[in-house]
Amino acid sequence: MDKAYSPADIEQKWYQTWESSGHFAPSGEGNPYCILIPPPNVTGSLHMGHAFQHTIMDTLIRYHRMLGDNTLWQTGTDHAGIATQMVVERMLAAENKTRQDLGREAFVEKVWEWKEQSGGTITQQMRRLGNSCDWSREAFTMDDTCSNAVQEVFVQLFDEGIIYRGKRLVNWDPKFHTAISDLEVENKEEKGSLWHFKYPLANGATTADGKDYIVVATTRPETILGDTAVAVHPEDERYQSLVGKTVMLPLTNREIPIVADDYVDKEFGTGCVKITPAHDFNDYEVGKRHNAPLVNILTIDASIRDAAEAFDYKGQSLCDFDCSIPAGYAGLDRLTARAKIIADFETLGLLDSIKDHTLQVPRGDRSNAVIEPFLTDQWYVAVESLAKPAIEAVESGEIKFVPENWSKTYYQWMYNIQDWCISRQLWWGHRIPAWYDQHGNAYVARSEDEARSKYKLDANVELRQDEDVLDTWFSSALWPFATLGWPEKTKELETFVPSSVLVTGFDIIFFWVARMIMMTKKFTGEVPFKEIYITGLIRDEHGQKMSKSKGNVLDPIDLIDGIDIESLVAKRTSGMMQPQMAEKISKRTRKEFGEGIESFGTDALRFTFCALASTSRDINFDLGRVEGYRNFCNKIWNAARYVLMNTEEHDCGQSGGELTFSLADHWIQSRFQQTLQTYHKQIKDYRFDLASKALYEFIWDEYCSWYLELSKPVLTGEAFSDNEKRGTRYTLVSLLEQVMRLAHPMMPFITEEIWQRVAPLAGINGDTIMTQSFPLFDTNKVNQSAVDDLEWIKEVVLGVRNIRGEMNISPAKSVPLLMHNGSEIEHQRLIKNEAFLKSLAKLESIEWKQQGDELPVSATALVNQLELLIPMAGLIDVAAEKARLEKEVERLNKDKERCNAKLANPAFVDKAPEAVVNKERQNLAEVESSLAKLSVQIEQLESLA
RNA sequence: GGGCGCUUAGCUCAGUUGGUAGAGCAUCGCCCUUACAAGGCGAGGGUCACUGGUUCGAGUCCAGUAGCGCCCACCA
């Protein structure tokens, strides 16, 4: 074995072996255990969030596979409607083409080509991470099985009246020319103005204070062209007399009513609100109550139409309603129109005032364009009947959120859930299975033929399929059962619904989690998963969101393979939306990374993710941690090297020789069991941070730092018998082999590599560690007296090391040790374990001194009542030793004060549990005794000086 | 406006029925001792954001304050 662990040498090799072995597929035996991957965008690439969540999922999957469960990690990718279409349109734009140039069919063909070409990127990257998902079942949300499920669900929901079509206001994205759902709108606070305009009262009416106009305030002056009412609060005394009267809407010369509606806030603005039902969600509701017509003034680009259209609230066109667009406005972009409106009002003397105002601006989450409420025909899911069972599933505990608190977020949304707009005016996605006749009547069926027979349509009725596609999340919502073959009654459906746990981020609880619960409940009667483990979101080390524009993105593959600084800078500064940031990002990147990023390997990265997976909602990714865990991998590697060097070509008892176990052997076995107990518990609680910590501490602090050192005197010492040597060799290989199995789910590669070499020495045969059984906790293997005895040895060794360290005694120099004032138990421990003490503390001799024996001047350490004495005989600096002891005295005095204060408090002695009080008394006694001993030592040193 | 979360060592974070504060990285000192310098040994470093309450005892429970952050929501 090489002296340093080199992950690049082994990772790819093992992954290929595993994948071709077929072990990623369910074994068909044992309890079902299933995780559904949140399908990443098929044309995307792996980011830190994926890598994190996939690590968690793979750890669970490997763990359960080794526990003997029938384990399925259902993998696949999402067609990601808007995102993917955007990418391909951008590529076309580079050739000065639009999708319209190609036409629908050719464009969709192009997207499929792009999918074929780039669709493998993320799945290849997942392989680099070691993900053991069942690739043979890899699904895609646009493949035949999924499409079939989508169609089936749509038709069934339509037939039940849960899916309906309606003309309503939707969130319209004027850049992509499509409707989007409420969830895809991000409200951002932006600075704007509140314009105050005068609306002249019609027919000679006047306000209470004699004015012939009222003032309305608006943040969107361009919508004035669509105003069909002005609203005031019914109890607003300023305007009460005007209710029922009219104003003459400037520019359009349309007479519109003043209505009373308690939606209006008297305190805000002027207390008069212009009502534009076709371009504002609130105004729609107000307008509906007062039957104010809907006047649509915008085109799909959010420019002013040539001619406005008026509708009533049933979607019927109001041909007679006069809503002509004033001259000079047609075709203007909404912002240009806004400026013109303001200018025209000013010219007319109707601009009252302009005030600064911050407002919530709705923007599309993909396009970042300002979203317009827009009157269109769309398909909706009436979610109420679906939401109820979905809420109950969580309330009853059938589905459990981890951490539990996220259920509150879930409820909050579910209790207020709105109908879901599912149609999108895109080309890439599931085409809506609806056909229209010439009159616009819609027929929903699985195919045109079925539509004809289902609705008894004559053969000569011309039918045209709906042009729209479904929201991507519609097909994602079916993921838990569509991927398993629904609506066919497959064995997989039977076995793996509900799945065991969903691992995902809180950012898609509404988009995805809630909708999966609704749809899966509806169509299978089961919940989609029993637990939902919500992970934190990965941020950079200062808590900033990783983003291209901030230039702080880390690519998980770069952490695995390493990257030089020039490539990293190039990656971070290429293709920027704001090229002027490149300089700054380059500078910061160079400062932060110097030469670049080292290669840490997959296992180190995976272990880091596990170690960072605490319950917090944001996870700051600290590169220092990866480095630390890379070192951990190296530690494991070298421990294995040591074990193999001392066991290969030796009898390790694997074929039956007699074994005698040392105290150290019993101890490490016991500590391993305790580690197992912790690990199992923490994994059950999804505390990967604590599980990984238990693993780390056992391997580094116990197995390496103590046990391997304790094995040295046994293996090399002449005083040890063959049986004892064999016992220790057996323990070395057996523990290492078990530890590799324990660590495998988190660190699959290094554990496989080492296991392959060590397993035969432990008498175990198998093709791969990934199908070996996972070690289970066995209380019978815990030997508490061995643990106690070894703790004593550790304390003695630490005491001597402290003296050595502080007194600057060379680690190469052997020293004699005297033990004084020890108990009989300690004497026995010494007799049995002298070799361990001598070896670990580098002692030339150990002498047991009785009470009253003469003692030389020494450096001293205390282990409870036992005094450890290293005779000073010319090798120790008296002043330094005195200073060291005084520091100790100071520390003990503080303890003593605290103990005294507590015990002097009668309330403490009376009310605290007896055990606590006794413990405090015992502490005090020990501290006092220690202090007494130290003061004797100090006096002795002073007498020398 | 409603809901949620965070504040512990220089940095990134643990702290599980309340019982004398922990890790990694960073810092300081000594060591290339044949598993490992990506290492070993030793050391230093914290009024647990603030205020009050409950309690014999609070990082931990309760109330409030400040700062930071997230989500939802129709104030023109």
mmCIF file of C-alpha atoms in Angstrom, chain A residues 38-44 76-88 107-108 111-112 114-115 118-119 122 139-143 146-147 150 366 422 424 426-432 468-479 512:
data_model
loop_
_atom_site.group_PDB
_atom_site.id
_atom_site.type_symbol
_atom_site.label_atom_id
_atom_site.label_comp_id
_atom_site.label_asym_id
_atom_site.label_seq_id
_atom_site.Cartn_x
_atom_site.Cartn_y
_atom_site.Cartn_z
ATOM 1 C CA PRO A 38 -35.965 14.141 -6.087
ATOM 2 C CA PRO A 39 -35.406 14.016 -9.838
ATOM 3 C CA PRO A 40 -32.853 16.618 -10.874
ATOM 4 C CA ASN A 41 -33.228 18.590 -14.081
ATOM 5 C CA VAL A 42 -32.205 16.250 -16.866
ATOM 6 C CA THR A 43 -30.021 18.832 -18.577
ATOM 7 C CA GLY A 44 -28.566 20.201 -15.368
ATOM 8 C CA GLY A 76 -34.390 9.437 -12.571
ATOM 9 C CA THR A 77 -34.524 12.936 -13.967
ATOM 10 C CA ASP A 78 -37.070 15.652 -14.577
ATOM 11 C CA HIS A 79 -37.846 17.286 -17.908
ATOM 12 C CA ALA A 80 -38.005 20.658 -16.144
ATOM 13 C CA GLY A 81 -40.283 22.446 -18.624
ATOM 14 C CA ILE A 82 -39.400 26.125 -18.535
ATOM 15 C CA ALA A 83 -35.782 25.645 -17.486
ATOM 16 C CA THR A 84 -34.972 23.267 -20.298
ATOM 17 C CA GLN A 85 -36.938 25.136 -22.927
ATOM 18 C CA MET A 86 -35.082 28.294 -21.894
ATOM 19 C CA VAL A 87 -31.723 26.666 -22.433
ATOM 20 C CA VAL A 88 -32.598 25.424 -25.884
ATOM 21 C CA PHE A 107 -38.363 22.577 -31.717
ATOM 22 C CA VAL A 108 -39.460 19.728 -29.485
ATOM 23 C CA VAL A 111 -35.037 19.669 -27.125
ATOM 24 C CA TRP A 112 -34.980 15.880 -27.212
ATOM 25 C CA TRP A 114 -30.306 18.365 -26.338
ATOM 26 C CA LYS A 115 -31.605 15.998 -23.689
ATOM 27 C CA SER A 118 -26.482 16.647 -22.106
ATOM 28 C CA GLY A 119 -28.799 14.361 -20.182
ATOM 29 C CA ILE A 122 -25.712 14.713 -14.010
ATOM 30 C CA ALA A 139 -36.948 7.079 -15.034
ATOM 31 C CA PHE A 140 -37.571 10.330 -16.864
ATOM 32 C CA THR A 141 -40.691 12.410 -16.328
ATOM 33 C CA MET A 142 -41.343 12.447 -20.082
ATOM 34 C CA ASP A 143 -40.801 8.763 -20.751
ATOM 35 C CA CYS A 146 -44.669 8.702 -16.850
ATOM 36 C CA SER A 147 -46.565 10.198 -19.782
ATOM 37 C CA VAL A 150 -49.888 11.895 -16.456
ATOM 38 C CA ARG A 366 -37.170 31.773 -13.969
ATOM 39 C CA ILE A 422 -51.433 23.723 -14.343
ATOM 40 C CA ARG A 424 -48.312 26.464 -19.474
ATOM 41 C CA LEU A 426 -44.782 26.239 -23.593
ATOM 42 C CA TRP A 427 -43.824 23.569 -26.065
ATOM 43 C CA TRP A 428 -41.636 21.356 -23.906
ATOM 44 C CA GLY A 429 -43.735 19.245 -21.583
ATOM 45 C CA HIS A 430 -46.737 16.968 -21.376
ATOM 46 C CA ARG A 431 -49.294 18.120 -23.913
ATOM 47 C CA ILE A 432 -52.698 18.589 -22.325
ATOM 48 C CA ASP A 468 -50.575 23.966 -23.951
ATOM 49 C CA VAL A 469 -48.440 21.715 -21.805
ATOM 50 C CA LEU A 470 -48.668 20.898 -18.136
ATOM 51 C CA ASP A 471 -46.701 22.461 -15.320
ATOM 52 C CA THR A 472 -43.579 20.372 -14.740
ATOM 53 C CA TRP A 473 -44.598 19.852 -11.136
ATOM 54 C CA PHE A 474 -47.744 18.097 -12.303
ATOM 55 C CA SER A 475 -45.721 15.125 -13.512
ATOM 56 C CA SER A 476 -43.303 15.407 -10.585
ATOM 57 C CA ALA A 477 -46.292 15.054 -8.272
ATOM 58 C CA LEU A 478 -46.884 11.566 -9.681
ATOM 59 C CA TRP A 479 -43.254 10.467 -9.206
ATOM 60 C CA TRP A 512 -43.341 19.071 -4.775
#
